[in-house]
């Protein structure tokens, strides 16, 4: 897609706002609609757009498959680890009030929600990028005349 | 209407997904609408196009009769329509779903969790177990796809095989 000059410029311009919006959705999930699931998908969209316009090899340089695959597992680990932490603090599994002092239970809830949503976002984004990579790696290079 | 061109089918399903997202907005389920727009209309369409690039763009003509599938669709659709007749009216307050645990969540969230979006409080804290399960489902599905399609190493290995054969 070397000759699609407008497409490449527009894609480059769109990527930062997409990522910024994903972060907004991630961290504003406590106040408005959104959360880790939606943010993860939106964040992955930026990478997929990059791969669609600049090719899969460029994406592999930006997001090495090994790191993406590690992200898939790390997100679940962060979520389950938050639960395990409160478990070993003597509270129920995933009871976030263990993350703060007894008189700051609400703050513990806030921190807990932040952590598990981060885990959700990491796993969802990594899975989406990894699945797209898996599909795109098998497809032959699509010529412009095929469409 | 008959469509054999799968590209058009994928695009239509994306449009349908976007339309249902606006339907969810009209029903005040913004979180669900957000997910539908991002996953259903966005990522699914891209993955479907990716699948199409691997396989083919035209559907094969059906070999068998269409009578049985049509009957199944008719019966299922009729049963669903019959079931809708007994549903409470849209927005009714005295439905079981509004009286079970929902009032308790609405009452307890400001003091216990203190986040303005009650959906997030339920999703991440009260129902933290469920959400952990959902994340594990996504994790498992992702791993399964990676294992099945084997990521990037497949084409390279084929080249090596060809080299070994020659």
CSV table of N, CA, C and O in Angstrom, one decimal, chain A residues 21 25 28-35 37-38 41-42 44-45 48 52 60 65 69 72-76 79-80 93-94 96 105-106 109-110 112-113 116-117 119-120 123-124 127-128 130-140 142 146-147, chain B residues 7 30-32 34-35 38-39 42-43 46-47 49-54 57 110-118 120-121 123-132 134-136 138-139 141-143 145-146 148-152 154-156 158:
chain,number,residue,atom,x,y,z
A,21,UNK,N,-8.2,8.1,23.4
A,21,UNK,CA,-9.6,7.8,23.7
A,21,UNK,C,-9.7,6.5,24.4
A,21,UNK,O,-10.5,6.4,25.4
A,25,UNK,N,-11.5,6.0,28.0
A,25,UNK,CA,-12.5,5.0,28.3
A,25,UNK,C,-12.1,4.1,29.4
A,25,UNK,O,-12.9,3.8,30.3
A,28,UNK,N,-11.9,6.4,32.7
A,28,UNK,CA,-13.2,7.1,33.0
A,28,UNK,C,-14.3,6.2,33.3
A,28,UNK,O,-15.5,6.6,33.4
A,29,UNK,N,-14.0,4.9,33.2
A,29,UNK,CA,-15.1,3.9,33.4
A,29,UNK,C,-15.9,4.0,34.7
A,29,UNK,O,-17.0,3.5,34.8
A,30,UNK,N,-15.2,4.5,35.7
A,30,UNK,CA,-15.9,4.7,37.0
A,30,UNK,C,-17.0,5.8,37.0
A,30,UNK,O,-17.9,5.8,37.8
A,31,UNK,N,-16.8,6.7,36.0
A,31,UNK,CA,-17.7,7.8,36.0
A,31,UNK,C,-18.7,7.8,34.9
A,31,UNK,O,-19.8,8.3,35.0
A,32,UNK,N,-18.3,7.3,33.7
A,32,UNK,CA,-19.2,7.2,32.6
A,32,UNK,C,-19.2,5.8,32.0
A,32,UNK,O,-18.6,4.9,32.6
A,33,UNK,N,-19.9,5.6,30.9
A,33,UNK,CA,-19.9,4.3,30.3
A,33,UNK,C,-18.5,3.9,29.8
A,33,UNK,O,-17.7,4.8,29.5
A,34,UNK,N,-18.2,2.7,29.9
A,34,UNK,CA,-16.9,2.2,29.4
A,34,UNK,C,-16.2,1.4,30.5
A,34,UNK,O,-16.8,1.1,31.6
A,35,UNK,N,-15.0,1.0,30.3
A,35,UNK,CA,-14.3,0.1,31.2
A,35,UNK,C,-13.3,-0.7,30.4
A,35,UNK,O,-13.0,-0.4,29.3
A,37,UNK,N,-13.1,-3.7,29.1
A,37,UNK,CA,-13.5,-4.4,27.8
A,37,UNK,C,-13.5,-3.5,26.6
A,37,UNK,O,-12.8,-3.8,25.6
A,38,UNK,N,-14.2,-2.4,26.8
A,38,UNK,CA,-14.3,-1.5,25.6
A,38,UNK,C,-12.9,-0.8,25.3
A,38,UNK,O,-12.5,-0.7,24.2
A,41,UNK,N,-10.5,-3.1,23.4
A,41,UNK,CA,-10.8,-3.2,22.0
A,41,UNK,C,-10.4,-2.0,21.3
A,41,UNK,O,-9.8,-2.0,20.2
A,42,UNK,N,-10.7,-0.8,21.8
A,42,UNK,CA,-10.4,0.5,21.1
A,42,UNK,C,-8.9,0.6,21.0
A,42,UNK,O,-8.4,1.0,20.0
A,44,UNK,N,-6.7,-1.8,20.8
A,44,UNK,CA,-6.3,-2.8,19.8
A,44,UNK,C,-6.6,-2.2,18.4
A,44,UNK,O,-5.8,-2.5,17.5
A,45,UNK,N,-7.6,-1.5,18.3
A,45,UNK,CA,-8.0,-1.0,17.0
A,45,UNK,C,-6.9,-0.1,16.4
A,45,UNK,O,-6.6,-0.2,15.2
A,48,UNK,N,-4.4,-2.4,14.9
A,48,UNK,CA,-5.0,-3.1,13.7
A,48,UNK,C,-5.0,-2.1,12.5
A,48,UNK,O,-4.6,-2.5,11.4
A,52,UNK,N,-3.2,-2.6,9.0
A,52,UNK,CA,-4.0,-2.6,7.7
A,52,UNK,C,-3.3,-1.7,6.7
A,52,UNK,O,-3.3,-2.0,5.5
A,60,UNK,N,4.6,-6.0,13.6
A,60,UNK,CA,5.4,-6.9,14.4
A,60,UNK,C,6.6,-6.2,15.0
A,60,UNK,O,7.1,-6.6,16.0
A,65,UNK,N,5.3,-10.2,18.7
A,65,UNK,CA,4.3,-11.2,19.0
A,65,UNK,C,4.5,-11.7,20.4
A,65,UNK,O,3.5,-12.0,21.2
A,69,UNK,N,1.7,-11.8,23.3
A,69,UNK,CA,1.2,-13.0,23.9
A,69,UNK,C,1.4,-13.0,25.4
A,69,UNK,O,0.6,-13.5,26.2
A,72,UNK,N,-1.4,-11.1,27.0
A,72,UNK,CA,-2.7,-11.9,27.1
A,72,UNK,C,-2.7,-12.6,28.5
A,72,UNK,O,-3.7,-12.5,29.2
A,73,UNK,N,-1.6,-13.2,29.0
A,73,UNK,CA,-1.6,-13.8,30.2
A,73,UNK,C,-1.4,-12.9,31.4
A,73,UNK,O,-2.0,-13.1,32.5
A,74,UNK,N,-0.7,-11.8,31.2
A,74,UNK,CA,-0.4,-10.8,32.3
A,74,UNK,C,-1.7,-10.2,32.8
A,74,UNK,O,-1.8,-10.0,34.0
A,75,UNK,N,-2.6,-9.9,31.9
A,75,UNK,CA,-3.9,-9.2,32.3
A,75,UNK,C,-4.7,-10.1,33.3
A,75,UNK,O,-5.1,-9.7,34.3
A,76,UNK,N,-4.8,-11.4,32.9
A,76,UNK,CA,-5.5,-12.3,33.8
A,76,UNK,C,-4.8,-12.5,35.1
A,76,UNK,O,-5.4,-12.5,36.2
A,79,UNK,N,-5.5,-9.5,37.3
A,79,UNK,CA,-6.9,-9.6,37.9
A,79,UNK,C,-6.9,-10.6,39.0
A,79,UNK,O,-7.3,-10.4,40.2
A,80,UNK,N,-6.5,-11.9,38.7
A,80,UNK,CA,-6.5,-12.9,39.7
A,80,UNK,C,-5.5,-12.6,40.8
A,80,UNK,O,-5.8,-13.0,42.0
A,93,UNK,N,-11.8,-13.6,48.6
A,93,UNK,CA,-11.2,-13.5,47.3
A,93,UNK,C,-11.9,-12.3,46.5
A,93,UNK,O,-13.1,-12.3,46.5
A,94,UNK,N,-11.1,-11.4,46.0
A,94,UNK,CA,-11.6,-10.3,45.3
A,94,UNK,C,-12.4,-9.3,46.1
A,94,UNK,O,-13.1,-8.5,45.6
A,96,UNK,N,-12.0,-6.0,47.6
A,96,UNK,CA,-11.0,-5.0,47.4
A,96,UNK,C,-10.7,-4.2,48.7
A,96,UNK,O,-9.8,-3.4,48.7
A,105,UNK,N,-12.0,1.9,53.4
A,105,UNK,CA,-12.4,0.7,52.6
A,105,UNK,C,-12.8,1.2,51.3
A,105,UNK,O,-12.6,0.5,50.3
A,106,UNK,N,-13.4,2.4,51.1
A,106,UNK,CA,-13.9,2.9,49.8
A,106,UNK,C,-12.7,3.1,48.9
A,106,UNK,O,-12.7,2.8,47.7
A,109,UNK,N,-11.7,-0.1,47.5
A,109,UNK,CA,-12.6,-0.5,46.4
A,109,UNK,C,-12.1,0.2,45.1
A,109,UNK,O,-12.1,-0.4,44.0
A,110,UNK,N,-11.8,1.6,45.2
A,110,UNK,CA,-11.4,2.3,44.0
A,110,UNK,C,-10.2,1.7,43.4
A,110,UNK,O,-10.1,1.5,42.2
A,112,UNK,N,-9.0,-1.3,43.8
A,112,UNK,CA,-9.2,-2.6,43.3
A,112,UNK,C,-9.9,-2.6,41.9
A,112,UNK,O,-9.5,-3.3,41.0
A,113,UNK,N,-10.9,-1.7,41.8
A,113,UNK,CA,-11.6,-1.6,40.5
A,113,UNK,C,-10.6,-1.1,39.4
A,113,UNK,O,-10.5,-1.7,38.3
A,116,UNK,N,-8.3,-4.3,38.5
A,116,UNK,CA,-8.9,-5.3,37.8
A,116,UNK,C,-9.3,-4.8,36.4
A,116,UNK,O,-9.2,-5.6,35.4
A,117,UNK,N,-9.7,-3.6,36.3
A,117,UNK,CA,-10.1,-3.0,35.0
A,117,UNK,C,-8.8,-2.9,34.1
A,117,UNK,O,-8.9,-3.2,32.9
A,119,UNK,N,-6.3,-5.0,34.3
A,119,UNK,CA,-6.1,-6.4,33.9
A,119,UNK,C,-7.0,-6.8,32.7
A,119,UNK,O,-6.5,-7.4,31.7
A,120,UNK,N,-8.3,-6.4,32.8
A,120,UNK,CA,-9.2,-6.7,31.7
A,120,UNK,C,-8.8,-6.0,30.5
A,120,UNK,O,-8.7,-6.6,29.4
A,123,UNK,N,-5.6,-7.7,28.9
A,123,UNK,CA,-5.9,-9.0,28.3
A,123,UNK,C,-6.7,-8.8,27.0
A,123,UNK,O,-6.4,-9.4,25.9
A,124,UNK,N,-7.8,-8.0,27.0
A,124,UNK,CA,-8.6,-7.8,25.8
A,124,UNK,C,-7.8,-7.2,24.7
A,124,UNK,O,-7.9,-7.7,23.6
A,127,UNK,N,-5.4,-9.9,23.4
A,127,UNK,CA,-6.0,-11.0,22.6
A,127,UNK,C,-6.5,-10.5,21.3
A,127,UNK,O,-6.2,-11.2,20.3
A,128,UNK,N,-7.0,-9.3,21.2
A,128,UNK,CA,-7.5,-8.7,19.9
A,128,UNK,C,-6.3,-8.6,18.9
A,128,UNK,O,-6.4,-9.0,17.8
A,130,UNK,N,-3.4,-10.2,19.1
A,130,UNK,CA,-2.8,-11.5,18.8
A,130,UNK,C,-3.7,-12.2,17.8
A,130,UNK,O,-3.2,-12.9,16.9
A,131,UNK,N,-5.1,-12.1,18.0
A,131,UNK,CA,-6.0,-12.8,17.1
A,131,UNK,C,-5.9,-12.2,15.7
A,131,UNK,O,-5.8,-13.0,14.7
A,132,UNK,N,-5.8,-10.9,15.6
A,132,UNK,CA,-5.7,-10.3,14.3
A,132,UNK,C,-4.4,-10.7,13.6
A,132,UNK,O,-4.3,-11.0,12.4
A,133,UNK,N,-3.3,-10.7,14.4
A,133,UNK,CA,-2.0,-11.2,13.8
A,133,UNK,C,-2.1,-12.6,13.3
A,133,UNK,O,-1.6,-12.9,12.2
A,134,UNK,N,-2.8,-13.5,14.1
A,134,UNK,CA,-2.9,-14.9,13.7
A,134,UNK,C,-3.6,-15.0,12.4
A,134,UNK,O,-3.2,-15.7,11.5
A,135,UNK,N,-4.7,-14.2,12.2
A,135,UNK,CA,-5.5,-14.2,11.0
A,135,UNK,C,-4.7,-13.7,9.8
A,135,UNK,O,-4.6,-14.3,8.8
A,136,UNK,N,-4.1,-12.5,10.1
A,136,UNK,CA,-3.4,-11.8,9.0
A,136,UNK,C,-2.2,-12.5,8.5
A,136,UNK,O,-1.8,-12.4,7.3
A,137,UNK,N,-1.5,-13.3,9.4
A,137,UNK,CA,-0.3,-13.9,9.0
A,137,UNK,C,-0.6,-15.1,8.0
A,137,UNK,O,0.3,-15.4,7.3
A,138,UNK,N,-1.8,-15.6,8.1
A,138,UNK,CA,-2.1,-16.7,7.2
A,138,UNK,C,-2.6,-16.3,5.9
A,138,UNK,O,-2.5,-17.0,4.9
A,139,UNK,N,-3.2,-15.0,5.8
A,139,UNK,CA,-3.8,-14.6,4.6
A,139,UNK,C,-2.7,-14.2,3.6
A,139,UNK,O,-1.7,-13.6,4.0
A,140,UNK,N,-2.8,-14.5,2.3
A,140,UNK,CA,-1.9,-14.0,1.4
A,140,UNK,C,-2.0,-12.5,1.2
A,140,UNK,O,-3.0,-11.9,1.6
A,142,UNK,N,-3.0,-9.1,0.0
A,142,UNK,CA,-4.2,-8.8,-0.8
A,142,UNK,C,-3.8,-7.7,-1.8
A,142,UNK,O,-3.3,-6.6,-1.3
A,146,UNK,N,-8.0,-7.0,-6.1
A,146,UNK,CA,-8.8,-8.1,-5.6
A,146,UNK,C,-10.2,-7.5,-5.1
A,146,UNK,O,-11.1,-8.3,-4.9
A,147,UNK,N,-10.2,-6.3,-4.7
A,147,UNK,CA,-11.4,-5.8,-4.1
A,147,UNK,C,-12.4,-5.2,-5.1
A,147,UNK,O,-12.2,-4.3,-5.7
B,7,UNK,N,-18.4,-10.6,1.0
B,7,UNK,CA,-18.0,-9.2,1.4
B,7,UNK,C,-19.2,-8.4,1.7
B,7,UNK,O,-19.2,-7.7,2.8
B,30,UNK,N,-26.0,2.1,27.8
B,30,UNK,CA,-24.9,2.7,27.1
B,30,UNK,C,-23.7,1.8,27.1
B,30,UNK,O,-22.9,1.7,26.1
B,31,UNK,N,-23.5,1.1,28.2
B,31,UNK,CA,-22.3,0.3,28.3
B,31,UNK,C,-22.3,-0.8,27.3
B,31,UNK,O,-21.4,-1.2,26.7
B,32,UNK,N,-23.5,-1.4,27.2
B,32,UNK,CA,-23.7,-2.5,26.2
B,32,UNK,C,-23.6,-2.0,24.8
B,32,UNK,O,-22.9,-2.6,24.0
B,34,UNK,N,-21.8,0.5,23.8
B,34,UNK,CA,-20.4,0.8,23.6
B,34,UNK,C,-19.7,-0.5,23.2
B,34,UNK,O,-19.0,-0.5,22.2
B,35,UNK,N,-20.0,-1.6,23.9
B,35,UNK,CA,-19.3,-2.8,23.6
B,35,UNK,C,-19.7,-3.3,22.2
B,35,UNK,O,-18.9,-3.8,21.4
B,38,UNK,N,-18.0,-1.3,19.5
B,38,UNK,CA,-16.6,-1.6,19.4
B,38,UNK,C,-16.3,-3.0,18.9
B,38,UNK,O,-15.4,-3.2,18.0
B,39,UNK,N,-16.9,-4.0,19.5
B,39,UNK,CA,-16.6,-5.4,19.2
B,39,UNK,C,-17.4,-5.8,18.0
B,39,UNK,O,-16.8,-6.3,17.0
B,42,UNK,N,-16.9,-3.2,15.0
B,42,UNK,CA,-15.5,-2.9,14.7
B,42,UNK,C,-14.7,-4.1,14.4
B,42,UNK,O,-14.4,-4.5,13.3
B,43,UNK,N,-14.3,-4.7,15.5
B,43,UNK,CA,-13.3,-5.8,15.5
B,43,UNK,C,-13.9,-7.0,14.7
B,43,UNK,O,-13.2,-7.6,13.9
B,46,UNK,N,-13.6,-6.6,11.0
B,46,UNK,CA,-12.2,-6.8,10.5
B,46,UNK,C,-11.8,-8.2,10.5
B,46,UNK,O,-11.2,-8.7,9.6
B,47,UNK,N,-12.1,-9.0,11.6
B,47,UNK,CA,-11.7,-10.4,11.7
B,47,UNK,C,-12.5,-11.2,10.6
B,47,UNK,O,-11.9,-12.1,10.0
B,49,UNK,N,-13.4,-10.1,7.7
B,49,UNK,CA,-12.7,-9.8,6.4
B,49,UNK,C,-11.3,-10.5,6.4
B,49,UNK,O,-11.0,-11.0,5.3
B,50,UNK,N,-10.7,-10.7,7.5
B,50,UNK,CA,-9.4,-11.4,7.6
B,50,UNK,C,-9.7,-12.9,7.2
B,50,UNK,O,-8.9,-13.5,6.5
B,51,UNK,N,-10.8,-13.4,7.8
B,51,UNK,CA,-11.2,-14.8,7.5
B,51,UNK,C,-11.4,-15.0,6.0
B,51,UNK,O,-11.0,-16.0,5.3
B,52,UNK,N,-12.1,-14.0,5.4
B,52,UNK,CA,-12.5,-14.0,4.0
B,52,UNK,C,-11.2,-14.0,3.1
B,52,UNK,O,-11.2,-14.7,2.1
B,53,UNK,N,-10.2,-13.3,3.6
B,53,UNK,CA,-9.0,-13.2,2.8
B,53,UNK,C,-8.3,-14.6,2.8
B,53,UNK,O,-7.6,-15.0,1.8
B,54,UNK,N,-8.5,-15.4,3.9
B,54,UNK,CA,-7.9,-16.7,3.9
B,54,UNK,C,-8.7,-17.7,3.1
B,54,UNK,O,-8.1,-18.5,2.4
B,57,UNK,N,-14.4,-15.4,-1.4
B,57,UNK,CA,-15.3,-14.3,-1.3
B,57,UNK,C,-16.7,-14.7,-1.7
B,57,UNK,O,-17.6,-13.9,-1.5
B,110,UNK,N,-23.3,3.9,46.6
B,110,UNK,CA,-22.7,5.2,47.0
B,110,UNK,C,-21.9,5.1,48.3
B,110,UNK,O,-20.9,5.8,48.4
B,111,UNK,N,-22.3,4.3,49.2
B,111,UNK,CA,-21.6,4.2,50.5
B,111,UNK,C,-20.5,3.2,50.4
B,111,UNK,O,-19.4,3.4,51.0
B,112,UNK,N,-20.7,2.1,49.8
B,112,UNK,CA,-19.7,1.0,49.8
B,112,UNK,C,-18.6,1.1,48.8
B,112,UNK,O,-17.4,0.9,49.1
B,113,UNK,N,-19.0,1.5,47.6
B,113,UNK,CA,-18.0,1.6,46.5
B,113,UNK,C,-17.7,3.0,46.1
B,113,UNK,O,-16.5,3.4,45.8
B,114,UNK,N,-18.7,3.8,46.1
B,114,UNK,CA,-18.6,5.3,45.8
B,114,UNK,C,-18.0,5.5,44.4
B,114,UNK,O,-17.0,6.3,44.3
B,115,UNK,N,-18.5,4.9,43.4
B,115,UNK,CA,-18.2,5.3,42.0
B,115,UNK,C,-19.5,5.6,41.4
B,115,UNK,O,-20.5,5.0,41.6
B,116,UNK,N,-19.5,6.7,40.6
B,116,UNK,CA,-20.8,7.2,40.0
B,116,UNK,C,-21.5,6.2,39.1
B,116,UNK,O,-22.7,6.2,39.0
B,117,UNK,N,-20.6,5.4,38.3
B,117,UNK,CA,-21.2,4.5,37.4
B,117,UNK,C,-21.5,3.1,38.1
B,117,UNK,O,-20.6,2.4,38.4
B,118,UNK,N,-22.8,2.9,38.4
B,118,UNK,CA,-23.1,1.7,39.2
B,118,UNK,C,-22.8,0.4,38.4
B,118,UNK,O,-22.5,-0.6,38.9
B,120,UNK,N,-20.2,-0.1,36.6
B,120,UNK,CA,-18.8,-0.5,36.9
B,120,UNK,C,-18.7,-1.1,38.3
B,120,UNK,O,-17.9,-2.1,38.4
B,121,UNK,N,-19.4,-0.5,39.2
B,121,UNK,CA,-19.3,-1.1,40.6
B,121,UNK,C,-19.8,-2.5,40.6
B,121,UNK,O,-19.2,-3.4,41.3
B,123,UNK,N,-20.0,-4.6,38.0
B,123,UNK,CA,-19.2,-5.4,37.1
B,123,UNK,C,-17.8,-5.8,37.7
B,123,UNK,O,-17.4,-6.9,37.7
B,124,UNK,N,-17.2,-4.8,38.4
B,124,UNK,CA,-15.8,-5.0,38.8
B,124,UNK,C,-15.8,-5.4,40.3
B,124,UNK,O,-14.8,-6.1,40.7
B,125,UNK,N,-16.8,-5.0,41.1
B,125,UNK,CA,-16.7,-5.3,42.5
B,125,UNK,C,-17.7,-6.3,43.0
B,125,UNK,O,-17.3,-7.4,43.5
B,126,UNK,N,-19.0,-6.0,42.9
B,126,UNK,CA,-20.0,-6.9,43.4
B,126,UNK,C,-20.0,-8.3,42.7
B,126,UNK,O,-20.1,-9.3,43.2
B,127,UNK,N,-19.8,-8.1,41.3
B,127,UNK,CA,-19.7,-9.4,40.5
B,127,UNK,C,-18.3,-9.6,40.0
B,127,UNK,O,-18.1,-10.0,38.8
B,128,UNK,N,-17.3,-9.3,40.8
B,128,UNK,CA,-15.9,-9.5,40.4
B,128,UNK,C,-15.6,-10.9,39.9
B,128,UNK,O,-14.8,-11.1,39.0
B,129,UNK,N,-16.2,-11.9,40.5
B,129,UNK,CA,-16.0,-13.3,40.1
B,129,UNK,C,-16.4,-13.5,38.7
B,129,UNK,O,-15.7,-14.1,37.9
B,130,UNK,N,-17.7,-13.0,38.4
B,130,UNK,CA,-18.2,-13.2,37.0
B,130,UNK,C,-17.3,-12.6,36.0
B,130,UNK,O,-17.0,-13.2,35.0
B,131,UNK,N,-16.8,-11.3,36.3
B,131,UNK,CA,-15.9,-10.7,35.4
B,131,UNK,C,-14.6,-11.4,35.2
B,131,UNK,O,-14.1,-11.5,34.1
B,132,UNK,N,-14.1,-11.9,36.3
B,132,UNK,CA,-12.9,-12.7,36.2
B,132,UNK,C,-13.1,-13.9,35.3
B,132,UNK,O,-12.2,-14.2,34.4
B,134,UNK,N,-15.2,-14.0,32.8
B,134,UNK,CA,-15.3,-13.5,31.4
B,134,UNK,C,-13.9,-13.2,30.9
B,134,UNK,O,-13.6,-13.6,29.7
B,135,UNK,N,-13.0,-12.7,31.7
B,135,UNK,CA,-11.6,-12.4,31.2
B,135,UNK,C,-10.9,-13.7,30.9
B,135,UNK,O,-10.2,-13.9,29.9
B,136,UNK,N,-11.2,-14.8,31.8
B,136,UNK,CA,-10.6,-16.1,31.5
B,136,UNK,C,-11.1,-16.7,30.2
B,136,UNK,O,-10.4,-17.3,29.5
B,138,UNK,N,-12.1,-14.9,27.6
B,138,UNK,CA,-11.4,-14.2,26.5
B,138,UNK,C,-10.0,-14.7,26.3
B,138,UNK,O,-9.5,-15.0,25.2
B,139,UNK,N,-9.3,-14.9,27.5
B,139,UNK,CA,-7.9,-15.5,27.5
B,139,UNK,C,-7.9,-16.8,26.8
B,139,UNK,O,-7.1,-17.1,25.9
B,141,UNK,N,-10.1,-18.2,24.7
B,141,UNK,CA,-10.4,-18.1,23.3
B,141,UNK,C,-9.2,-17.6,22.5
B,141,UNK,O,-8.9,-18.1,21.4
B,142,UNK,N,-8.6,-16.6,23.1
B,142,UNK,CA,-7.4,-16.0,22.4
B,142,UNK,C,-6.3,-17.0,22.2
B,142,UNK,O,-5.7,-17.2,21.1
B,143,UNK,N,-6.0,-17.8,23.3
B,143,UNK,CA,-5.0,-18.8,23.3
B,143,UNK,C,-5.4,-19.9,22.2
B,143,UNK,O,-4.5,-20.3,21.4
B,145,UNK,N,-7.2,-19.5,19.5
B,145,UNK,CA,-7.0,-19.0,18.2
B,145,UNK,C,-5.5,-19.0,17.8
B,145,UNK,O,-5.1,-19.4,16.7
B,146,UNK,N,-4.7,-18.6,18.8
B,146,UNK,CA,-3.3,-18.5,18.5
B,146,UNK,C,-2.7,-19.9,18.2
B,146,UNK,O,-2.0,-20.1,17.3
B,148,UNK,N,-4.4,-22.6,17.2
B,148,UNK,CA,-5.0,-23.1,15.9
B,148,UNK,C,-4.4,-22.5,14.7
B,148,UNK,O,-4.0,-23.3,13.8
B,149,UNK,N,-4.2,-21.2,14.7
B,149,UNK,CA,-3.7,-20.6,13.5
B,149,UNK,C,-2.2,-20.5,13.6
B,149,UNK,O,-1.5,-20.1,12.6
B,150,UNK,N,-1.6,-20.7,14.7
B,150,UNK,CA,-0.2,-20.8,14.9
B,150,UNK,C,0.6,-19.6,14.6
B,150,UNK,O,1.8,-19.7,14.2
B,151,UNK,N,0.0,-18.5,14.7
B,151,UNK,CA,0.7,-17.2,14.6
B,151,UNK,C,1.5,-17.0,13.3
B,151,UNK,O,1.0,-17.3,12.2
B,152,UNK,N,2.7,-16.6,13.5
B,152,UNK,CA,3.5,-16.2,12.3
B,152,UNK,C,4.3,-17.3,11.7
B,152,UNK,O,4.8,-17.3,10.6
B,154,UNK,N,3.9,-20.3,10.7
B,154,UNK,CA,3.4,-21.3,9.8
B,154,UNK,C,4.0,-21.2,8.4
B,154,UNK,O,4.6,-22.1,7.9
B,155,UNK,N,3.9,-20.0,7.8
B,155,UNK,CA,4.4,-19.9,6.4
B,155,UNK,C,5.9,-20.1,6.3
B,155,UNK,O,6.3,-20.8,5.4
B,156,UNK,N,6.6,-19.7,7.3
B,156,UNK,CA,8.0,-19.9,7.3
B,156,UNK,C,8.4,-21.4,7.3
B,156,UNK,O,9.2,-21.8,6.6
B,158,UNK,N,6.6,-23.8,6.2
B,158,UNK,CA,6.3,-24.4,5.0
B,158,UNK,C,7.4,-24.2,4.0
B,158,UNK,O,7.8,-25.1,3.2
